[in-house]
mmCIF file of N, CA and C in Angstrom:
data_model
loop_
_atom_site.group_PDB
_atom_site.id
_atom_site.type_symbol
_atom_site.label_atom_id
_atom_site.label_comp_id
_atom_site.label_asym_id
_atom_site.label_seq_id
_atom_site.Cartn_x
_atom_site.Cartn_y
_atom_site.Cartn_z
ATOM 1 N N MET A 1 48.817 3.578 -29.526
ATOM 2 C CA MET A 1 49.916 2.733 -28.903
ATOM 3 C C MET A 1 49.228 1.404 -28.588
ATOM 4 N N TYR A 2 48.209 1.301 -28.119
ATOM 5 C CA TYR A 2 47.561 -0.056 -27.856
ATOM 6 C C TYR A 2 47.299 -0.735 -29.057
ATOM 7 N N PHE A 3 46.951 -0.008 -30.143
ATOM 8 C CA PHE A 3 46.701 -0.738 -31.408
ATOM 9 C C PHE A 3 48.057 -1.400 -31.875
ATOM 10 N N ILE A 4 49.044 -0.909 -31.719
ATOM 11 C CA ILE A 4 50.366 -1.462 -32.122
ATOM 12 C C ILE A 4 50.781 -2.655 -31.286
ATOM 13 N N ILE A 5 50.487 -2.447 -29.995
ATOM 14 C CA ILE A 5 50.791 -3.619 -29.121
ATOM 15 C C ILE A 5 49.661 -4.866 -29.377
ATOM 16 N N PHE A 6 48.554 -4.543 -29.644
ATOM 17 C CA PHE A 6 47.724 -5.720 -29.900
ATOM 18 C C PHE A 6 47.779 -6.178 -31.375
ATOM 19 N N LEU A 7 48.367 -5.324 -32.362
ATOM 20 C CA LEU A 7 48.796 -5.865 -33.521
ATOM 21 C C LEU A 7 49.890 -6.915 -33.484
ATOM 22 N N LEU A 8 50.946 -6.512 -32.481
ATOM 23 C CA LEU A 8 51.978 -7.356 -32.497
ATOM 24 C C LEU A 8 51.636 -8.682 -31.787
ATOM 25 N N ILE A 9 50.775 -8.612 -30.779
ATOM 26 C CA ILE A 9 50.188 -9.744 -30.146
ATOM 27 C C ILE A 9 49.512 -10.727 -31.273
ATOM 28 N N GLY A 10 48.688 -10.166 -32.000
ATOM 29 C CA GLY A 10 47.969 -10.783 -32.984
ATOM 30 C C GLY A 10 49.013 -11.384 -34.010
ATOM 31 N N LEU A 11 50.062 -10.712 -34.381
ATOM 32 C CA LEU A 11 50.893 -11.386 -35.331
ATOM 33 C C LEU A 11 51.756 -12.601 -34.717
ATOM 34 N N VAL A 12 51.938 -12.433 -33.477
ATOM 35 C CA VAL A 12 52.657 -13.576 -32.705
ATOM 36 C C VAL A 12 51.694 -14.899 -32.645
ATOM 37 N N LEU A 13 50.384 -14.453 -32.339
ATOM 38 C CA LEU A 13 49.333 -15.409 -32.362
ATOM 39 C C LEU A 13 49.266 -16.219 -33.735
ATOM 40 N N CYS A 14 49.388 -15.432 -34.876
ATOM 41 C CA CYS A 14 49.201 -15.917 -36.170
ATOM 42 C C CYS A 14 50.325 -16.984 -36.411
ATOM 43 N N TYR A 15 51.462 -16.971 -35.752
ATOM 44 C CA TYR A 15 52.403 -17.870 -36.125
ATOM 45 C C TYR A 15 52.479 -19.014 -35.106
ATOM 46 N N LEU A 16 51.957 -18.813 -33.933
ATOM 47 C CA LEU A 16 51.975 -19.791 -32.827
ATOM 48 C C LEU A 16 50.789 -20.733 -32.814
ATOM 49 N N ILE A 17 49.666 -20.154 -33.253
ATOM 50 C CA ILE A 17 48.302 -20.810 -33.001
ATOM 51 C C ILE A 17 47.645 -21.136 -34.358
ATOM 52 N N PRO A 18 47.279 -22.351 -34.803
ATOM 53 C CA PRO A 18 46.586 -22.229 -36.075
ATOM 54 C C PRO A 18 45.336 -21.355 -36.280
ATOM 55 N N PHE A 19 44.718 -21.053 -35.299
ATOM 56 C CA PHE A 19 43.497 -20.032 -35.306
ATOM 57 C C PHE A 19 44.036 -18.661 -35.017
ATOM 58 N N GLY A 20 45.305 -18.450 -35.114
ATOM 59 C CA GLY A 20 45.786 -17.124 -34.749
ATOM 60 C C GLY A 20 45.176 -15.875 -35.715
ATOM 61 N N PRO A 21 45.107 -16.113 -36.929
ATOM 62 C CA PRO A 21 44.507 -14.978 -37.766
ATOM 63 C C PRO A 21 43.120 -14.644 -37.392
ATOM 64 N N ILE A 22 42.382 -15.694 -36.983
ATOM 65 C CA ILE A 22 40.967 -15.405 -36.626
ATOM 66 C C ILE A 22 40.935 -14.557 -35.255
ATOM 67 N N LEU A 23 41.889 -15.040 -34.321
ATOM 68 C CA LEU A 23 42.033 -14.165 -33.209
ATOM 69 C C LEU A 23 42.542 -12.893 -33.374
ATOM 70 N N ALA A 24 43.450 -12.560 -34.247
ATOM 71 C CA ALA A 24 44.084 -11.318 -34.566
ATOM 72 C C ALA A 24 42.804 -10.426 -35.159
ATOM 73 N N GLY A 25 42.239 -10.912 -36.019
ATOM 74 C CA GLY A 25 40.991 -10.326 -36.589
ATOM 75 C C GLY A 25 39.924 -9.914 -35.705
ATOM 76 N N GLY A 26 39.781 -10.894 -34.697
ATOM 77 C CA GLY A 26 38.737 -10.463 -33.640
ATOM 78 C C GLY A 26 39.247 -9.374 -32.889
ATOM 79 N N ILE A 27 40.539 -9.319 -32.565
ATOM 80 C CA ILE A 27 41.069 -8.394 -31.717
ATOM 81 C C ILE A 27 41.064 -6.919 -32.387
ATOM 82 N N VAL A 28 41.321 -6.920 -33.699
ATOM 83 C CA VAL A 28 41.366 -5.717 -34.508
ATOM 84 C C VAL A 28 39.946 -5.182 -34.656
ATOM 85 N N PHE A 29 39.009 -6.176 -34.849
ATOM 86 C CA PHE A 29 37.508 -5.683 -34.888
ATOM 87 C C PHE A 29 37.203 -5.072 -33.643
ATOM 88 N N ALA A 30 37.438 -5.757 -32.613
ATOM 89 C CA ALA A 30 37.144 -5.122 -31.171
ATOM 90 C C ALA A 30 37.586 -3.714 -30.894
ATOM 91 N N LEU A 31 38.907 -3.545 -31.358
ATOM 92 C CA LEU A 31 39.701 -2.424 -31.206
ATOM 93 C C LEU A 31 38.832 -1.253 -31.991
ATOM 94 N N VAL A 32 38.558 -1.510 -33.245
ATOM 95 C CA VAL A 32 37.899 -0.582 -34.168
ATOM 96 C C VAL A 32 36.538 -0.249 -33.532
ATOM 97 N N ILE A 33 35.704 -1.292 -33.120
ATOM 98 C CA ILE A 33 34.412 -1.015 -32.475
ATOM 99 C C ILE A 33 34.511 -0.130 -31.130
ATOM 100 N N ASP A 34 35.442 -0.344 -30.350
ATOM 101 C CA ASP A 34 35.724 0.394 -29.137
ATOM 102 C C ASP A 34 36.037 1.850 -29.557
ATOM 103 N N HIS A 35 36.968 2.027 -30.571
ATOM 104 C CA HIS A 35 37.288 3.353 -30.977
ATOM 105 C C HIS A 35 36.140 4.077 -31.488
ATOM 106 N N TYR A 36 35.289 3.541 -32.294
ATOM 107 C CA TYR A 36 34.216 4.140 -32.789
ATOM 108 C C TYR A 36 33.228 4.441 -31.761
ATOM 109 N N ARG A 37 32.862 3.693 -30.715
ATOM 110 C CA ARG A 37 32.041 4.075 -29.621
ATOM 111 C C ARG A 37 32.611 5.231 -28.855
ATOM 112 N N GLN A 38 33.922 5.186 -28.662
ATOM 113 C CA GLN A 38 34.436 6.338 -27.929
ATOM 114 C C GLN A 38 34.369 7.700 -28.719
ATOM 115 N N THR A 39 34.495 7.622 -29.978
ATOM 116 C CA THR A 39 34.332 8.719 -30.878
ATOM 117 C C THR A 39 33.044 9.231 -30.857
ATOM 118 N N MET A 40 31.911 8.360 -30.874
ATOM 119 C CA MET A 40 30.559 8.795 -30.834
ATOM 120 C C MET A 40 30.226 9.436 -29.572
ATOM 121 N N HIS A 41 30.696 8.887 -28.384
ATOM 122 C CA HIS A 41 30.520 9.670 -27.070
ATOM 123 C C HIS A 41 31.255 10.984 -27.022
ATOM 124 N N MET A 42 32.294 11.146 -27.655
ATOM 125 C CA MET A 42 33.003 12.575 -27.576
ATOM 126 C C MET A 42 32.245 13.351 -28.521
ATOM 127 N N ARG A 43 31.760 13.032 -29.627
ATOM 128 C CA ARG A 43 30.908 13.864 -30.593
ATOM 129 C C ARG A 43 29.747 14.291 -29.979
ATOM 130 N N GLU A 44 29.043 13.434 -29.094
ATOM 131 C CA GLU A 44 27.812 13.837 -28.342
ATOM 132 C C GLU A 44 28.092 14.864 -27.178
ATOM 133 N N ASP A 45 29.177 14.652 -26.730
ATOM 134 C CA ASP A 45 29.638 15.599 -25.579
ATOM 135 C C ASP A 45 30.113 16.953 -26.222
ATOM 136 N N ILE A 46 30.759 16.974 -27.327
ATOM 137 C CA ILE A 46 31.020 18.174 -27.936
ATOM 138 C C ILE A 46 29.832 18.924 -28.470
ATOM 139 N N ARG A 47 28.759 18.023 -28.891
ATOM 140 C CA ARG A 47 27.535 18.741 -29.419
ATOM 141 C C ARG A 47 26.867 19.262 -27.997
ATOM 142 N N ASP A 48 26.874 18.782 -26.989
ATOM 143 C CA ASP A 48 26.264 19.296 -25.748
ATOM 144 C C ASP A 48 26.874 20.557 -25.239
ATOM 145 N N ILE A 49 28.201 20.551 -25.393
ATOM 146 C CA ILE A 49 29.016 21.743 -25.005
ATOM 147 C C ILE A 49 28.676 22.879 -25.939
ATOM 148 N N LYS A 50 28.638 22.601 -27.336
ATOM 149 C CA LYS A 50 28.344 23.640 -28.309
ATOM 150 C C LYS A 50 26.997 24.361 -28.009
ATOM 151 N N HIS A 51 25.939 23.253 -27.684
ATOM 152 C CA HIS A 51 24.607 23.759 -27.502
ATOM 153 C C HIS A 51 24.514 24.690 -26.219
ATOM 154 N N HIS A 52 25.199 24.276 -25.240
ATOM 155 C CA HIS A 52 25.255 24.943 -23.966
ATOM 156 C C HIS A 52 25.886 26.336 -24.159
ATOM 157 N N LEU A 53 26.982 26.288 -24.851
ATOM 158 C CA LEU A 53 27.662 27.713 -25.124
ATOM 159 C C LEU A 53 26.930 28.611 -26.174
ATOM 160 N N GLY A 54 26.027 27.990 -26.917
ATOM 161 C CA GLY A 54 25.283 28.730 -28.174
ATOM 162 C C GLY A 54 26.297 28.925 -29.214
ATOM 163 N N LEU A 55 26.964 28.084 -29.514
ATOM 164 C CA LEU A 55 27.910 27.976 -30.634
ATOM 165 C C LEU A 55 27.465 27.251 -31.888
ATOM 166 N N MET A 56 26.137 26.838 -31.897
ATOM 167 C CA MET A 56 25.636 26.202 -32.919
ATOM 168 C C MET A 56 24.855 27.010 -33.999
ATOM 169 N N ASN A 57 24.864 26.859 -35.234
ATOM 170 C CA ASN A 57 24.139 27.587 -36.191
ATOM 171 C C ASN A 57 22.800 26.893 -36.088
ATOM 172 N N LYS A 58 21.704 27.716 -36.883
ATOM 173 C CA LYS A 58 20.526 27.148 -36.667
ATOM 174 C C LYS A 58 20.260 25.692 -37.208
ATOM 175 N N GLY A 59 20.755 25.278 -38.231
ATOM 176 C CA GLY A 59 20.669 23.929 -38.707
ATOM 177 C C GLY A 59 21.078 22.965 -37.563
ATOM 178 N N GLU A 60 22.268 23.251 -37.040
ATOM 179 C CA GLU A 60 22.764 22.242 -36.088
ATOM 180 C C GLU A 60 22.012 22.282 -34.728
ATOM 181 N N ALA A 61 21.403 23.528 -34.430
ATOM 182 C CA ALA A 61 20.633 23.558 -33.267
ATOM 183 C C ALA A 61 19.281 22.787 -33.324
ATOM 184 N N ASN A 62 18.760 22.939 -34.641
ATOM 185 C CA ASN A 62 17.444 22.161 -34.720
ATOM 186 C C ASN A 62 17.827 20.840 -34.942
ATOM 187 N N GLU A 63 18.908 20.224 -35.442
ATOM 188 C CA GLU A 63 19.143 18.800 -35.421
ATOM 189 C C GLU A 63 19.321 18.319 -33.963
ATOM 190 N N TYR A 64 20.126 19.191 -33.220
ATOM 191 C CA TYR A 64 20.410 18.772 -31.771
ATOM 192 C C TYR A 64 19.101 18.568 -30.940
ATOM 193 N N GLU A 65 18.127 19.543 -31.199
ATOM 194 C CA GLU A 65 16.923 19.614 -30.511
ATOM 195 C C GLU A 65 16.090 18.264 -30.917
ATOM 196 N N ILE A 66 15.953 18.094 -32.201
ATOM 197 C CA ILE A 66 15.283 16.796 -32.575
ATOM 198 C C ILE A 66 15.870 15.552 -32.130
ATOM 199 N N ASP A 67 17.266 15.491 -32.035
ATOM 200 C CA ASP A 67 17.893 14.351 -31.500
ATOM 201 C C ASP A 67 17.533 14.238 -29.979
ATOM 202 N N LYS A 68 17.587 15.286 -29.306
ATOM 203 C CA LYS A 68 17.445 15.376 -28.007
ATOM 204 C C LYS A 68 15.846 14.824 -27.527
ATOM 205 N N GLN A 69 14.982 15.369 -28.448
ATOM 206 C CA GLN A 69 13.572 15.036 -28.255
ATOM 207 C C GLN A 69 13.370 13.338 -28.550
ATOM 208 N N PHE A 70 14.126 12.905 -29.462
ATOM 209 C CA PHE A 70 14.069 11.611 -29.908
ATOM 210 C C PHE A 70 14.629 10.694 -28.835
ATOM 211 N N LYS A 71 15.630 11.151 -28.129
ATOM 212 C CA LYS A 71 16.275 10.398 -26.957
ATOM 213 C C LYS A 71 15.217 10.439 -25.680
ATOM 214 N N ASP A 72 14.570 11.581 -25.506
ATOM 215 C CA ASP A 72 13.904 11.762 -24.517
ATOM 216 C C ASP A 72 12.409 10.830 -24.716
ATOM 217 N N VAL A 73 12.172 10.517 -25.839
ATOM 218 C CA VAL A 73 11.033 9.720 -26.030
ATOM 219 C C VAL A 73 11.049 8.309 -25.389
ATOM 220 N N ASP A 74 12.341 7.863 -25.443
ATOM 221 C CA ASP A 74 12.637 6.532 -24.975
ATOM 222 C C ASP A 74 12.257 6.427 -23.443
ATOM 223 N N ARG A 75 12.332 7.576 -22.705
ATOM 224 C CA ARG A 75 12.186 7.687 -21.296
ATOM 225 C C ARG A 75 10.934 7.961 -20.834
ATOM 226 N N LEU A 76 9.983 8.177 -21.649
ATOM 227 C CA LEU A 76 8.579 8.466 -21.377
ATOM 228 C C LEU A 76 7.835 7.202 -20.861
ATOM 229 N N ASP A 77 6.689 7.549 -20.039
ATOM 230 C CA ASP A 77 5.832 6.416 -19.669
ATOM 231 C C ASP A 77 4.868 6.398 -20.588
ATOM 232 N N SER A 78 3.999 5.362 -20.424
ATOM 233 C CA SER A 78 2.917 5.070 -21.565
ATOM 234 C C SER A 78 1.855 6.233 -21.522
ATOM 235 N N GLU A 79 1.501 6.704 -20.446
ATOM 236 C CA GLU A 79 0.593 7.854 -20.415
ATOM 237 C C GLU A 79 0.998 9.028 -21.210
ATOM 238 N N GLN A 80 2.286 9.209 -21.093
ATOM 239 C CA GLN A 80 2.688 10.525 -21.768
ATOM 240 C C GLN A 80 2.813 10.125 -23.289
ATOM 241 N N MET A 81 3.271 8.891 -23.655
ATOM 242 C CA MET A 81 3.310 8.561 -25.044
ATOM 243 C C MET A 81 1.828 8.551 -25.588
ATOM 244 N N ASP A 82 0.837 8.098 -24.946
ATOM 245 C CA ASP A 82 -0.468 8.101 -25.469
ATOM 246 C C ASP A 82 -0.902 9.560 -25.764
ATOM 247 N N LEU A 83 -0.564 10.458 -24.894
ATOM 248 C CA LEU A 83 -0.866 11.952 -25.068
ATOM 249 C C LEU A 83 -0.069 12.472 -26.319
ATOM 250 N N ILE A 84 1.123 12.103 -26.432
ATOM 251 C CA ILE A 84 1.880 12.721 -27.663
ATOM 252 C C ILE A 84 1.349 12.039 -28.912
ATOM 253 N N ASN A 85 1.022 10.730 -28.816
ATOM 254 C CA ASN A 85 0.434 10.136 -30.181
ATOM 255 C C ASN A 85 -1.042 10.650 -30.456
ATOM 256 N N ARG A 86 -1.671 11.040 -29.442
ATOM 257 C CA ARG A 86 -3.020 11.739 -29.707
ATOM 258 C C ARG A 86 -2.777 13.151 -30.353
ATOM 259 N N ARG A 87 -1.845 13.820 -29.907
ATOM 260 C CA ARG A 87 -1.578 15.155 -30.416
ATOM 261 C C ARG A 87 -0.991 14.988 -31.887
ATOM 262 N N ILE A 88 -0.248 13.947 -32.162
ATOM 263 C CA ILE A 88 0.334 13.785 -33.543
ATOM 264 C C ILE A 88 -0.725 13.521 -34.387
ATOM 265 N N GLU A 89 -1.688 12.562 -34.106
ATOM 266 C CA GLU A 89 -2.845 12.083 -34.727
ATOM 267 C C GLU A 89 -3.694 13.226 -35.125
ATOM 268 N N ALA A 90 -3.919 14.362 -34.213
ATOM 269 C CA ALA A 90 -4.775 15.500 -34.364
ATOM 270 C C ALA A 90 -4.206 16.307 -35.412
ATOM 271 N N GLU A 91 -2.788 16.534 -35.310
ATOM 272 C CA GLU A 91 -2.092 17.190 -36.319
ATOM 273 C C GLU A 91 -2.239 16.758 -37.609
ATOM 274 N N LEU A 92 -2.094 15.443 -37.782
ATOM 275 C CA LEU A 92 -2.020 14.766 -39.004
ATOM 276 C C LEU A 92 -3.426 14.869 -39.516
ATOM 277 N N GLU A 93 -4.524 14.729 -38.934
ATOM 278 C CA GLU A 93 -5.895 14.940 -39.227
ATOM 279 C C GLU A 93 -6.124 16.262 -39.857
ATOM 280 N N LYS A 94 -5.584 17.280 -39.252
ATOM 281 C CA LYS A 94 -5.730 18.737 -39.377
ATOM 282 C C LYS A 94 -5.158 18.981 -40.816
ATOM 283 N N ASP A 95 -3.826 18.452 -40.839
ATOM 284 C CA ASP A 95 -2.965 18.593 -42.152
ATOM 285 C C ASP A 95 -3.773 17.999 -43.252
ATOM 286 N N SER A 96 -4.442 16.720 -43.096
ATOM 287 C CA SER A 96 -4.945 16.072 -44.156
ATOM 288 C C SER A 96 -6.345 16.773 -44.696
ATOM 289 N N LYS A 97 -6.977 17.327 -43.761
ATOM 290 C CA LYS A 97 -8.167 18.147 -43.972
ATOM 291 C C LYS A 97 -7.734 19.435 -44.844
ATOM 292 N N ASN A 98 -6.619 19.985 -44.404
ATOM 293 C CA ASN A 98 -6.242 21.285 -45.070
ATOM 294 C C ASN A 98 -5.827 20.900 -46.547
ATOM 295 N N ASN A 99 -5.067 19.925 -46.605
ATOM 296 C CA ASN A 99 -4.738 19.384 -47.938
ATOM 297 C C ASN A 99 -5.884 19.023 -49.026
ATOM 298 N N LYS A 100 -6.942 18.593 -48.331
ATOM 299 C CA LYS A 100 -8.049 18.188 -49.307
ATOM 300 C C LYS A 100 -8.879 19.508 -49.734
ATOM 301 N N THR A 101 -8.784 20.425 -48.922
ATOM 302 C CA THR A 101 -9.463 21.618 -49.374
ATOM 303 C C THR A 101 -8.766 22.799 -50.220
#
């Protein structure tokens, strides 16, 4: 409904103002971006609900856990990040030694 209203406003602006098409394009672009943002939030909420209820298959559950860990990394302090980095480096060294032998 809002899209139609803004589209009509954009069309009126196209005829009344010389820069009307630019304004109409900006309005449509903003509406598309807002709709995309809302859709992404709903998608994340649905994934959280599916995970909570245990309705995910193994692939989805693994992807969900990886995404959750990736988001949690942004919230860690520097000491925790250093610890994680040291663990990762130790695993990589171990893997590289195993691959050489």
